[in-house]
mmCIF file of C-alpha atoms and ligand atoms in Angstrom:
data_model
loop_
_atom_site.group_PDB
_atom_site.id
_atom_site.type_symbol
_atom_site.label_atom_id
_atom_site.label_comp_id
_atom_site.label_asym_id
_atom_site.label_seq_id
_atom_site.Cartn_x
_atom_site.Cartn_y
_atom_site.Cartn_z
ATOM 1 C CA UNK A 1 32.122 -21.538 2.820
ATOM 2 C CA UNK A 2 30.809 -20.372 -0.925
ATOM 3 C CA UNK A 3 27.428 -22.217 -2.328
ATOM 4 C CA UNK A 4 26.624 -21.668 -5.633
ATOM 5 C CA UNK A 5 22.680 -21.184 -6.197
ATOM 6 C CA UNK A 6 22.060 -20.197 -9.643
ATOM 7 C CA UNK A 7 18.150 -19.173 -8.590
ATOM 8 C CA UNK A 8 16.224 -17.386 -10.402
ATOM 9 C CA UNK A 9 15.049 -14.139 -8.364
ATOM 10 C CA UNK A 10 11.956 -14.265 -9.461
ATOM 11 C CA UNK A 11 11.706 -18.652 -8.368
ATOM 12 C CA UNK A 12 8.588 -17.607 -5.607
ATOM 13 C CA UNK A 13 6.619 -16.052 -8.266
ATOM 14 C CA UNK A 14 7.426 -18.530 -11.035
ATOM 15 C CA UNK A 15 5.867 -21.063 -8.549
ATOM 16 C CA UNK A 16 3.085 -19.144 -8.060
ATOM 17 C CA UNK A 17 3.080 -18.710 -11.788
ATOM 18 C CA UNK A 18 2.662 -22.300 -12.693
ATOM 19 C CA UNK A 19 -0.246 -22.903 -9.985
ATOM 20 C CA UNK A 20 -2.203 -20.393 -11.013
ATOM 21 C CA UNK A 21 -1.724 -22.023 -15.216
ATOM 22 C CA UNK A 22 -2.504 -24.911 -13.601
ATOM 23 C CA UNK A 23 -5.702 -23.750 -12.591
ATOM 24 C CA UNK A 24 -6.365 -21.924 -15.214
ATOM 25 C CA UNK A 25 -5.397 -25.367 -17.820
ATOM 26 C CA UNK A 26 -7.831 -27.456 -15.415
ATOM 27 C CA UNK A 27 -10.978 -24.983 -16.293
ATOM 28 C CA UNK A 28 -10.147 -23.970 -19.813
ATOM 29 C CA UNK A 29 -10.301 -20.084 -18.673
ATOM 30 C CA UNK A 30 -8.736 -17.655 -21.098
ATOM 31 C CA UNK A 31 -7.000 -15.029 -19.009
ATOM 32 C CA UNK A 32 -5.490 -12.202 -20.635
ATOM 33 C CA UNK A 33 -3.346 -9.980 -18.620
ATOM 34 C CA UNK A 34 -3.264 -6.111 -19.939
ATOM 35 C CA UNK A 35 -0.268 -3.764 -18.701
ATOM 36 C CA UNK A 36 -0.280 0.336 -19.900
ATOM 37 C CA UNK A 37 0.688 3.382 -18.574
ATOM 38 C CA UNK A 38 -1.310 4.744 -16.096
ATOM 39 C CA UNK A 39 -4.262 6.427 -17.740
ATOM 40 C CA UNK A 40 -4.074 4.749 -20.936
ATOM 41 C CA UNK A 41 -7.537 3.560 -21.327
ATOM 42 C CA UNK A 42 -7.753 -0.350 -19.205
ATOM 43 C CA UNK A 43 -10.397 0.228 -18.094
ATOM 44 C CA UNK A 44 -12.157 1.689 -20.223
ATOM 45 C CA UNK A 45 -11.127 -1.113 -22.797
ATOM 46 C CA UNK A 46 -13.134 -4.154 -20.280
ATOM 47 C CA UNK A 47 -15.568 -2.021 -19.742
ATOM 48 C CA UNK A 48 -16.491 -2.053 -23.341
ATOM 49 C CA UNK A 49 -15.583 -5.739 -24.205
ATOM 50 C CA UNK A 50 -18.271 -6.497 -21.155
ATOM 51 C CA UNK A 51 -20.318 -5.112 -22.947
ATOM 52 C CA UNK A 52 -21.026 -6.883 -25.970
ATOM 53 C CA UNK A 53 -19.296 -10.159 -24.859
ATOM 54 C CA UNK A 54 -20.649 -10.757 -21.815
ATOM 55 C CA UNK A 55 -23.913 -12.436 -23.202
ATOM 56 C CA UNK A 56 -21.335 -14.759 -25.389
ATOM 57 C CA UNK A 57 -19.350 -15.614 -22.921
ATOM 58 C CA UNK A 58 -18.370 -15.156 -18.896
ATOM 59 C CA UNK A 59 -16.737 -12.375 -17.937
ATOM 60 C CA UNK A 60 -14.345 -12.216 -14.419
ATOM 61 C CA UNK A 61 -11.920 -8.971 -14.007
ATOM 62 C CA UNK A 62 -9.179 -8.785 -11.407
ATOM 63 C CA UNK A 63 -7.758 -5.158 -11.158
ATOM 64 C CA UNK A 64 -4.962 -4.364 -9.943
ATOM 65 C CA UNK A 65 -4.596 -0.572 -8.447
ATOM 66 C CA UNK A 66 -2.121 0.765 -5.812
ATOM 67 C CA UNK A 67 -4.648 2.185 -3.223
ATOM 68 C CA UNK A 68 -9.005 2.104 -4.586
ATOM 69 C CA UNK A 69 -11.770 0.148 -5.622
ATOM 70 C CA UNK A 70 -12.533 2.459 -8.542
ATOM 71 C CA UNK A 71 -11.546 0.356 -11.329
ATOM 72 C CA UNK A 72 -13.445 -2.874 -9.800
ATOM 73 C CA UNK A 73 -16.705 -1.092 -9.514
ATOM 74 C CA UNK A 74 -16.357 0.759 -13.025
ATOM 75 C CA UNK A 75 -16.470 -3.002 -14.258
ATOM 76 C CA UNK A 76 -19.049 -3.908 -11.681
ATOM 77 C CA UNK A 77 -21.379 -1.661 -12.829
ATOM 78 C CA UNK A 78 -21.277 -3.623 -16.407
ATOM 79 C CA UNK A 79 -21.871 -6.285 -14.829
ATOM 80 C CA UNK A 80 -19.479 -8.242 -14.564
ATOM 81 C CA UNK A 81 -17.774 -9.735 -11.288
ATOM 82 C CA UNK A 82 -14.721 -8.325 -10.316
ATOM 83 C CA UNK A 83 -12.032 -8.440 -7.479
ATOM 84 C CA UNK A 84 -9.747 -5.120 -7.086
ATOM 85 C CA UNK A 85 -6.286 -6.516 -5.653
ATOM 86 C CA UNK A 86 -4.342 -3.323 -3.876
ATOM 87 C CA UNK A 87 -1.168 -3.351 -4.215
ATOM 88 C CA UNK A 88 -0.644 -0.740 -1.909
ATOM 89 C CA UNK A 89 2.194 1.462 -4.077
ATOM 90 C CA UNK A 90 3.351 -1.800 -5.365
ATOM 91 C CA UNK A 91 4.392 -0.866 -8.642
ATOM 92 C CA UNK A 92 2.950 -4.319 -10.520
ATOM 93 C CA UNK A 93 0.963 -7.444 -9.757
ATOM 94 C CA UNK A 94 2.868 -10.297 -8.879
ATOM 95 C CA UNK A 95 1.357 -14.566 -9.720
ATOM 96 C CA UNK A 96 0.573 -14.913 -5.404
ATOM 97 C CA UNK A 97 -1.645 -11.440 -5.405
ATOM 98 C CA UNK A 98 -2.970 -13.264 -8.544
ATOM 99 C CA UNK A 99 -3.045 -16.588 -6.745
ATOM 100 C CA UNK A 100 -5.224 -15.284 -3.564
ATOM 101 C CA UNK A 101 -7.771 -13.295 -5.858
ATOM 102 C CA UNK A 102 -8.099 -16.348 -7.083
ATOM 103 C CA UNK A 103 -9.471 -17.838 -4.704
ATOM 104 C CA UNK A 104 -12.818 -15.349 -4.942
ATOM 105 C CA UNK A 105 -13.651 -16.479 -8.353
ATOM 106 C CA UNK A 106 -14.962 -20.015 -9.169
ATOM 107 C CA UNK A 107 -12.982 -20.250 -12.572
ATOM 108 C CA UNK A 108 -15.549 -23.552 -13.712
ATOM 109 C CA UNK A 109 -18.048 -20.576 -13.927
ATOM 110 C CA UNK A 110 -15.285 -18.468 -15.991
ATOM 111 C CA UNK A 111 -14.799 -18.957 -19.521
ATOM 112 C CA UNK A 112 -12.726 -15.448 -19.622
ATOM 113 C CA UNK A 113 -10.289 -13.616 -16.748
ATOM 114 C CA UNK A 114 -9.213 -9.942 -17.261
ATOM 115 C CA UNK A 115 -6.384 -9.039 -15.522
ATOM 116 C CA UNK A 116 -6.253 -5.568 -15.291
ATOM 117 C CA UNK A 117 -2.027 -4.569 -14.686
ATOM 118 C CA UNK A 118 -1.344 -1.992 -12.571
ATOM 119 C CA UNK A 119 -0.321 1.671 -15.239
ATOM 120 C CA UNK A 120 3.717 1.566 -15.448
ATOM 121 C CA UNK A 121 5.008 0.136 -18.183
ATOM 122 C CA UNK A 122 8.145 -1.364 -16.557
ATOM 123 C CA UNK A 123 7.594 -3.222 -13.980
ATOM 124 C CA UNK A 124 4.361 -5.120 -14.680
ATOM 125 C CA UNK A 125 6.477 -7.007 -18.042
ATOM 126 C CA UNK A 126 8.310 -9.628 -16.291
ATOM 127 C CA UNK A 127 6.130 -10.778 -13.775
ATOM 128 C CA UNK A 128 4.320 -13.681 -15.260
ATOM 129 C CA UNK A 129 1.207 -14.377 -13.326
ATOM 130 C CA UNK A 130 0.003 -17.499 -15.624
ATOM 131 C CA UNK A 131 -1.576 -16.284 -18.120
ATOM 132 C CA UNK A 132 -2.462 -17.284 -21.635
ATOM 133 C CA UNK A 133 -1.280 -13.867 -23.320
ATOM 134 C CA UNK A 134 -0.170 -9.975 -22.402
ATOM 135 C CA UNK A 135 -1.326 -7.503 -24.509
ATOM 136 C CA UNK A 136 -0.350 -3.903 -23.987
ATOM 137 C CA UNK A 137 -2.307 -0.764 -24.351
ATOM 138 C CA UNK A 138 -0.721 1.682 -25.993
ATOM 139 C CA UNK A 139 -2.804 5.635 -26.604
ATOM 140 C CA UNK A 140 -2.643 7.427 -28.400
ATOM 141 C CA UNK A 141 -1.588 11.230 -26.446
ATOM 142 C CA UNK A 142 0.939 9.322 -24.905
ATOM 143 C CA UNK A 143 3.191 9.265 -29.061
ATOM 144 C CA UNK A 144 5.175 7.666 -30.925
ATOM 145 C CA UNK A 145 8.176 6.915 -29.273
ATOM 146 C CA UNK A 146 7.027 4.984 -26.261
ATOM 147 C CA UNK A 147 7.064 1.921 -27.998
ATOM 148 C CA UNK A 148 11.094 2.229 -28.854
ATOM 149 C CA UNK A 149 11.297 3.774 -25.150
ATOM 150 C CA UNK A 150 9.452 0.168 -22.994
ATOM 151 C CA UNK A 151 11.328 -2.363 -25.962
ATOM 152 C CA UNK A 152 10.823 -4.873 -22.799
ATOM 153 C CA UNK A 153 6.877 -4.193 -22.881
ATOM 154 C CA UNK A 154 6.913 -4.933 -25.691
ATOM 155 C CA UNK A 155 9.128 -7.553 -26.662
ATOM 156 C CA UNK A 156 7.811 -9.885 -24.361
ATOM 157 C CA UNK A 157 3.436 -9.111 -25.297
ATOM 158 C CA UNK A 158 2.297 -10.175 -28.323
ATOM 159 C CA UNK A 159 -1.039 -8.190 -29.556
ATOM 160 C CA UNK A 160 0.049 -3.745 -28.539
ATOM 161 C CA UNK A 161 -3.875 -2.414 -28.994
ATOM 162 C CA UNK A 162 -3.790 1.357 -29.362
ATOM 163 C CA UNK A 163 -5.929 2.576 -28.364
ATOM 164 C CA UNK A 164 -7.595 6.501 -28.377
ATOM 165 C CA UNK A 165 -7.424 6.977 -32.588
ATOM 166 C CA UNK A 166 -10.394 9.149 -31.935
ATOM 167 C CA UNK A 167 -7.756 11.585 -30.977
ATOM 168 C CA UNK A 168 -5.531 11.294 -34.301
ATOM 169 C CA UNK A 169 -6.892 14.233 -36.241
ATOM 170 C CA UNK A 170 -5.487 15.906 -32.913
ATOM 171 C CA UNK A 171 -2.187 14.944 -32.459
ATOM 172 C CA UNK A 172 1.172 13.516 -34.091
ATOM 173 C CA UNK A 173 0.746 9.892 -33.621
ATOM 174 C CA UNK A 174 1.762 8.450 -36.664
ATOM 175 C CA UNK A 175 0.453 4.840 -36.716
ATOM 176 C CA UNK A 176 2.826 3.791 -39.885
ATOM 177 C CA UNK A 177 5.871 4.402 -37.613
ATOM 178 C CA UNK A 178 4.488 2.701 -34.664
ATOM 179 C CA UNK A 179 3.246 -0.554 -36.646
ATOM 180 C CA UNK A 180 7.411 -0.314 -38.251
ATOM 181 C CA UNK A 181 9.419 0.097 -35.075
ATOM 182 C CA UNK A 182 7.056 -2.958 -33.263
ATOM 183 C CA UNK A 183 7.595 -5.072 -36.073
ATOM 184 C CA UNK A 184 11.187 -4.395 -34.992
ATOM 185 C CA UNK A 185 11.280 -5.333 -31.043
ATOM 186 C CA UNK A 186 9.223 -8.145 -31.937
ATOM 187 C CA UNK A 187 7.553 -8.893 -34.978
ATOM 188 C CA UNK A 188 5.469 -11.317 -34.094
ATOM 189 C CA UNK A 189 3.159 -8.509 -32.467
ATOM 190 C CA UNK A 190 -0.013 -7.730 -33.887
ATOM 191 C CA UNK A 191 -1.396 -4.162 -33.268
ATOM 192 C CA UNK A 192 -4.654 -3.350 -33.487
ATOM 193 C CA UNK A 193 -5.949 0.121 -33.957
ATOM 194 C CA UNK A 194 -9.033 1.122 -32.265
ATOM 195 C CA UNK A 195 -10.891 3.652 -29.950
ATOM 196 C CA UNK A 196 -12.978 3.106 -27.095
ATOM 197 C CA UNK A 197 -14.720 6.229 -26.851
ATOM 198 C CA UNK A 198 -15.766 5.610 -30.741
ATOM 199 C CA UNK A 199 -15.955 2.249 -30.663
ATOM 200 C CA UNK A 200 -13.647 1.619 -33.881
ATOM 201 C CA UNK A 201 -11.950 -1.169 -33.951
ATOM 202 C CA UNK A 202 -13.205 -2.560 -31.336
ATOM 203 C CA UNK A 203 -14.972 -5.682 -33.160
ATOM 204 C CA UNK A 204 -11.145 -5.949 -33.934
ATOM 205 C CA UNK A 205 -10.314 -6.870 -30.694
ATOM 206 C CA UNK A 206 -13.182 -8.916 -29.985
ATOM 207 C CA UNK A 207 -12.298 -11.269 -32.623
ATOM 208 C CA UNK A 208 -8.916 -11.855 -31.536
ATOM 209 C CA UNK A 209 -10.562 -12.632 -28.042
ATOM 210 C CA UNK A 210 -12.478 -14.908 -29.728
ATOM 211 C CA UNK A 211 -9.783 -16.904 -31.502
ATOM 212 C CA UNK A 212 -7.706 -17.204 -28.548
ATOM 213 C CA UNK A 213 -10.942 -18.734 -26.715
ATOM 214 C CA UNK A 214 -11.086 -20.330 -29.094
ATOM 215 C CA UNK A 215 -7.579 -21.946 -29.043
ATOM 216 C CA UNK A 216 -7.973 -22.225 -25.135
ATOM 217 C CA UNK A 217 -10.993 -24.769 -24.782
ATOM 218 C CA UNK A 218 -9.212 -26.749 -27.509
ATOM 219 C CA UNK A 219 -6.038 -27.985 -25.540
ATOM 220 C CA UNK B 1 11.046 0.719 -9.659
ATOM 221 C CA UNK B 2 10.747 -2.062 -6.872
ATOM 222 C CA UNK B 3 14.852 -3.120 -6.229
ATOM 223 C CA UNK B 4 14.022 -2.973 -2.533
ATOM 224 C CA UNK B 5 10.897 -6.077 -2.862
ATOM 225 C CA UNK B 6 13.273 -8.003 -4.804
ATOM 226 C CA UNK B 7 16.410 -7.797 -2.783
ATOM 227 C CA UNK B 8 14.044 -8.847 -0.450
ATOM 228 C CA UNK B 9 13.266 -11.799 -1.945
ATOM 229 C CA UNK B 10 16.715 -12.510 -2.895
ATOM 230 C CA UNK B 11 18.020 -12.245 1.554
ATOM 231 C CA UNK B 12 14.980 -14.840 2.182
ATOM 232 C CA UNK B 13 16.437 -17.438 -0.860
ATOM 233 C CA UNK B 14 19.671 -17.472 0.686
ATOM 234 C CA UNK B 15 18.382 -17.586 4.325
ATOM 235 C CA UNK B 16 16.371 -20.959 2.765
ATOM 236 C CA UNK B 17 18.944 -21.803 1.609
ATOM 237 C CA UNK B 18 21.959 -20.500 4.132
ATOM 238 C CA UNK B 19 19.328 -22.570 7.122
ATOM 239 C CA UNK B 20 19.549 -26.004 5.469
ATOM 240 C CA UNK B 21 22.797 -25.686 5.045
ATOM 241 C CA UNK B 22 23.812 -25.038 8.702
ATOM 242 C CA UNK B 23 25.037 -21.099 7.566
ATOM 243 C CA UNK B 24 24.319 -18.363 9.539
ATOM 244 C CA UNK B 25 26.466 -15.639 8.802
ATOM 245 C CA UNK B 26 26.051 -14.158 6.052
ATOM 246 C CA UNK B 27 29.388 -12.320 3.577
ATOM 247 C CA UNK B 28 29.488 -12.132 -0.132
ATOM 248 C CA UNK B 29 26.032 -11.979 -2.380
ATOM 249 C CA UNK B 30 26.802 -12.871 -5.908
ATOM 250 C CA UNK B 31 23.904 -11.334 -8.617
ATOM 251 C CA UNK B 32 23.656 -12.216 -12.356
ATOM 252 C CA UNK B 33 21.372 -9.521 -14.025
ATOM 253 C CA UNK B 34 21.140 -9.310 -17.688
ATOM 254 C CA UNK B 35 21.084 -5.642 -19.131
ATOM 255 C CA UNK B 36 17.293 -5.903 -20.015
ATOM 256 C CA UNK B 37 15.787 -7.747 -16.744
ATOM 257 C CA UNK B 38 14.352 -5.232 -15.320
ATOM 258 C CA UNK B 39 16.423 -4.992 -12.541
ATOM 259 C CA UNK B 40 18.526 -1.864 -11.781
ATOM 260 C CA UNK B 41 22.102 -2.358 -10.681
ATOM 261 C CA UNK B 42 22.351 0.842 -8.150
ATOM 262 C CA UNK B 43 19.128 0.548 -6.922
ATOM 263 C CA UNK B 44 19.730 -3.467 -5.821
ATOM 264 C CA UNK B 45 23.559 -1.899 -4.609
ATOM 265 C CA UNK B 46 21.743 0.718 -2.248
ATOM 266 C CA UNK B 47 18.759 -2.219 -1.398
ATOM 267 C CA UNK B 48 21.212 -4.416 -0.162
ATOM 268 C CA UNK B 49 23.438 -1.756 2.235
ATOM 269 C CA UNK B 50 19.751 -1.214 3.689
ATOM 270 C CA UNK B 51 19.559 -5.295 3.950
ATOM 271 C CA UNK B 52 22.063 -5.835 5.646
ATOM 272 C CA UNK B 53 22.667 -2.822 7.735
ATOM 273 C CA UNK B 54 19.397 -3.956 9.802
ATOM 274 C CA UNK B 55 19.876 -7.767 9.734
ATOM 275 C CA UNK B 56 23.712 -7.608 10.856
ATOM 276 C CA UNK B 57 22.699 -10.977 12.202
ATOM 277 C CA UNK B 58 22.782 -12.922 9.383
ATOM 278 C CA UNK B 59 25.098 -10.207 7.074
ATOM 279 C CA UNK B 60 28.504 -9.830 8.460
ATOM 280 C CA UNK B 61 29.147 -5.919 8.551
ATOM 281 C CA UNK B 62 30.490 -5.684 5.750
ATOM 282 C CA UNK B 63 29.026 -8.140 3.943
ATOM 283 C CA UNK B 64 29.597 -7.169 -0.463
ATOM 284 C CA UNK B 65 27.404 -7.392 -3.408
ATOM 285 C CA UNK B 66 29.027 -8.580 -6.940
ATOM 286 C CA UNK B 67 26.898 -7.724 -9.686
ATOM 287 C CA UNK B 68 28.357 -9.957 -12.601
ATOM 288 C CA UNK B 69 26.452 -7.810 -15.746
ATOM 289 C CA UNK B 70 24.806 -10.674 -18.477
ATOM 290 C CA UNK B 71 25.121 -8.553 -21.793
ATOM 291 C CA UNK B 72 22.604 -8.513 -24.037
ATOM 292 C CA UNK B 73 23.361 -10.006 -27.365
ATOM 293 C CA UNK B 74 20.743 -11.679 -30.124
ATOM 294 C CA UNK B 75 21.468 -13.774 -33.724
ATOM 295 C CA UNK B 76 20.100 -13.632 -36.673
ATOM 296 C CA UNK B 77 18.295 -16.535 -38.033
ATOM 297 C CA UNK B 78 19.082 -15.025 -41.305
ATOM 298 C CA UNK B 79 22.526 -14.361 -41.630
ATOM 299 C CA UNK B 80 23.802 -15.609 -38.401
ATOM 300 C CA UNK B 81 25.522 -12.036 -37.371
ATOM 301 C CA UNK B 82 26.111 -11.876 -34.075
ATOM 302 C CA UNK B 83 24.547 -8.239 -31.963
ATOM 303 C CA UNK B 84 23.979 -6.061 -29.318
ATOM 304 C CA UNK B 85 20.907 -4.691 -29.222
ATOM 305 C CA UNK B 86 19.746 -2.001 -28.357
ATOM 306 C CA UNK B 87 15.792 0.046 -28.268
ATOM 307 C CA UNK B 88 14.731 -2.511 -32.256
ATOM 308 C CA UNK B 89 15.896 -6.172 -30.017
ATOM 309 C CA UNK B 90 14.861 -8.102 -32.999
ATOM 310 C CA UNK B 91 16.965 -6.158 -36.210
ATOM 311 C CA UNK B 92 19.664 -7.068 -38.092
ATOM 312 C CA UNK B 93 21.620 -4.486 -38.168
ATOM 313 C CA UNK B 94 23.239 -6.557 -41.327
ATOM 314 C CA UNK B 95 19.643 -7.470 -43.243
ATOM 315 C CA UNK B 96 18.048 -4.520 -41.742
ATOM 316 C CA UNK B 97 15.032 -7.142 -40.921
ATOM 317 C CA UNK B 98 13.947 -7.840 -37.911
ATOM 318 C CA UNK B 99 15.720 -12.089 -38.049
ATOM 319 C CA UNK B 100 17.295 -11.647 -34.091
ATOM 320 C CA UNK B 101 16.930 -13.567 -31.428
ATOM 321 C CA UNK B 102 17.559 -12.815 -27.967
ATOM 322 C CA UNK B 103 20.340 -14.614 -26.984
ATOM 323 C CA UNK B 104 20.791 -13.129 -23.813
ATOM 324 C CA UNK B 105 20.429 -10.409 -21.457
ATOM 325 C CA UNK B 106 17.517 -11.172 -19.893
ATOM 326 C CA UNK B 107 19.371 -13.606 -16.800
ATOM 327 C CA UNK B 108 18.048 -12.409 -13.047
ATOM 328 C CA UNK B 109 19.669 -14.900 -10.375
ATOM 329 C CA UNK B 110 21.394 -15.474 -7.683
ATOM 330 C CA UNK B 111 24.621 -16.512 -8.546
ATOM 331 C CA UNK B 112 26.299 -17.609 -4.915
ATOM 332 C CA UNK B 113 26.701 -16.451 -1.898
ATOM 333 C CA UNK B 114 29.302 -17.124 0.825
ATOM 334 C CA UNK B 115 28.746 -17.165 4.377
ATOM 335 C CA UNK B 116 30.288 -18.938 7.414
ATOM 336 C CA UNK B 117 28.726 -20.991 10.540
ATOM 337 C CA UNK B 118 29.370 -18.267 13.060
HETATM 338 N N1 GTP C 1 -10.555 10.245 -26.215
HETATM 339 C C1 GTP C 1 -10.264 8.896 -25.379
HETATM 340 N N2 GTP C 1 -10.439 8.230 -24.033
HETATM 341 C C2 GTP C 1 -10.022 7.485 -23.321
HETATM 342 C C3 GTP C 1 -10.871 6.790 -24.328
HETATM 343 N N3 GTP C 1 -9.876 5.246 -23.997
HETATM 344 C C4 GTP C 1 -10.218 5.939 -22.241
HETATM 345 N N4 GTP C 1 -10.146 7.485 -22.187
HETATM 346 C C5 GTP C 1 -10.130 8.113 -21.244
HETATM 347 O O1 GTP C 1 -9.118 8.056 -20.873
HETATM 348 C C6 GTP C 1 -8.512 8.195 -18.996
HETATM 349 C C7 GTP C 1 -8.012 6.916 -18.336
HETATM 350 O O2 GTP C 1 -8.868 6.132 -18.933
HETATM 351 P P1 GTP C 1 -8.873 4.548 -17.694
HETATM 352 O O3 GTP C 1 -9.512 3.100 -18.521
HETATM 353 O O4 GTP C 1 -9.124 4.923 -16.555
HETATM 354 O O5 GTP C 1 -7.607 4.078 -17.675
HETATM 355 P P2 GTP C 1 -6.242 3.118 -17.340
HETATM 356 O O6 GTP C 1 -5.138 2.646 -18.086
HETATM 357 O O7 GTP C 1 -7.499 1.997 -17.078
HETATM 358 O O8 GTP C 1 -6.063 4.250 -16.145
HETATM 359 P P3 GTP C 1 -5.366 3.811 -15.242
HETATM 360 O O9 GTP C 1 -6.115 2.093 -13.880
HETATM 361 O O10 GTP C 1 -4.893 4.658 -14.027
HETATM 362 O O11 GTP C 1 -3.959 3.227 -14.909
HETATM 363 C C8 GTP C 1 -10.372 8.511 -18.879
HETATM 364 O O12 GTP C 1 -10.799 9.603 -18.939
HETATM 365 C C9 GTP C 1 -10.611 7.484 -20.044
HETATM 366 O O13 GTP C 1 -12.427 8.154 -20.492
HETATM 367 C C10 GTP C 1 -10.762 6.886 -25.810
HETATM 368 O O14 GTP C 1 -10.717 5.619 -26.876
HETATM 369 N N5 GTP C 1 -10.319 7.571 -26.991
HETATM 370 MG MG1 MG C 2 -7.767 1.023 -14.946
HETATM 371 ZN ZN1 ZN C 3 20.511 -10.727 -40.592
#
């Protein structure tokens, strides 16, 4: 007997993502899913973001990590609530893991929730977590070619934070070429060059967040 | 990559449906895998064999996995040209501007399964 299903393999993930999304909408929480390769600077950027914006917004962070609690502790030391999800070797966060972690928060008391995904440019992009926005972090030492090498990531993110621009004088990263490549993969996507070390360009990221937050609460 | 985990999801979805249909032994599974979905066909085949060999109460010994590849296709919204997107997915080969929209290639579905009830 043959049974035709035509069921999406990620059906269960998508259901959990819808569950999360409804929760985020009903509590007017802006949720940003941050993705990058390992070490691009997600946690450092979040530390600086919490430092700059925690007077204005109530911020919380979910930290995806293969095994440790380190990144969550870094965020806590900046004064924001952070919950660590250890994926035990899993290469991405999925919506069920996020749903389980949400039990640790009172979303009514949170304006912005950042989700730091596991450092990996391939797998995380395929998993809807129920977020409002997917944002990629790319760093100068990784080189220009990452955008065209991992088009699946960059076609699914609406913003690319190009981090570590303080290192531009020492490396051959070409920002204009990166912008061009990005526009040919995802013309809607925006690239913001910045440095979580020197804070150059961070204000542009902060105003992007502000705009996204205003749109989120007006809905 | 995480094809073992994906295969776990696939087997679970099939098991749920088969139980409801009264099917107890699976002989064939067909998937549609888009070229730019994140799944890798070879790794899926390997994962399928491992699951099958470990679950012979549910799979027949020679149960097979058939993968239908869905080509990635895009179309330019300006000139209508259809093309096979490579890395620069949105770049129309005719207009040379990023005016292409993806038509297919992201699907990752269980198309069907075959089994019997003994
Ligand atoms: N020079 C420079 N170094 C940076 C910058 N941002 C982060 N770093 C350094 O890059 C390293 C990795 O930063 P993390 O913030 O831990 O990176 P991550 O993306 O969270 O890493 P994983 O969670 O392991 O994937 C640290 O040594 C940071 O100090 C920057 O703008 N410039
Ligand atoms: Mg980190
Ligand atoms: Zn065209």
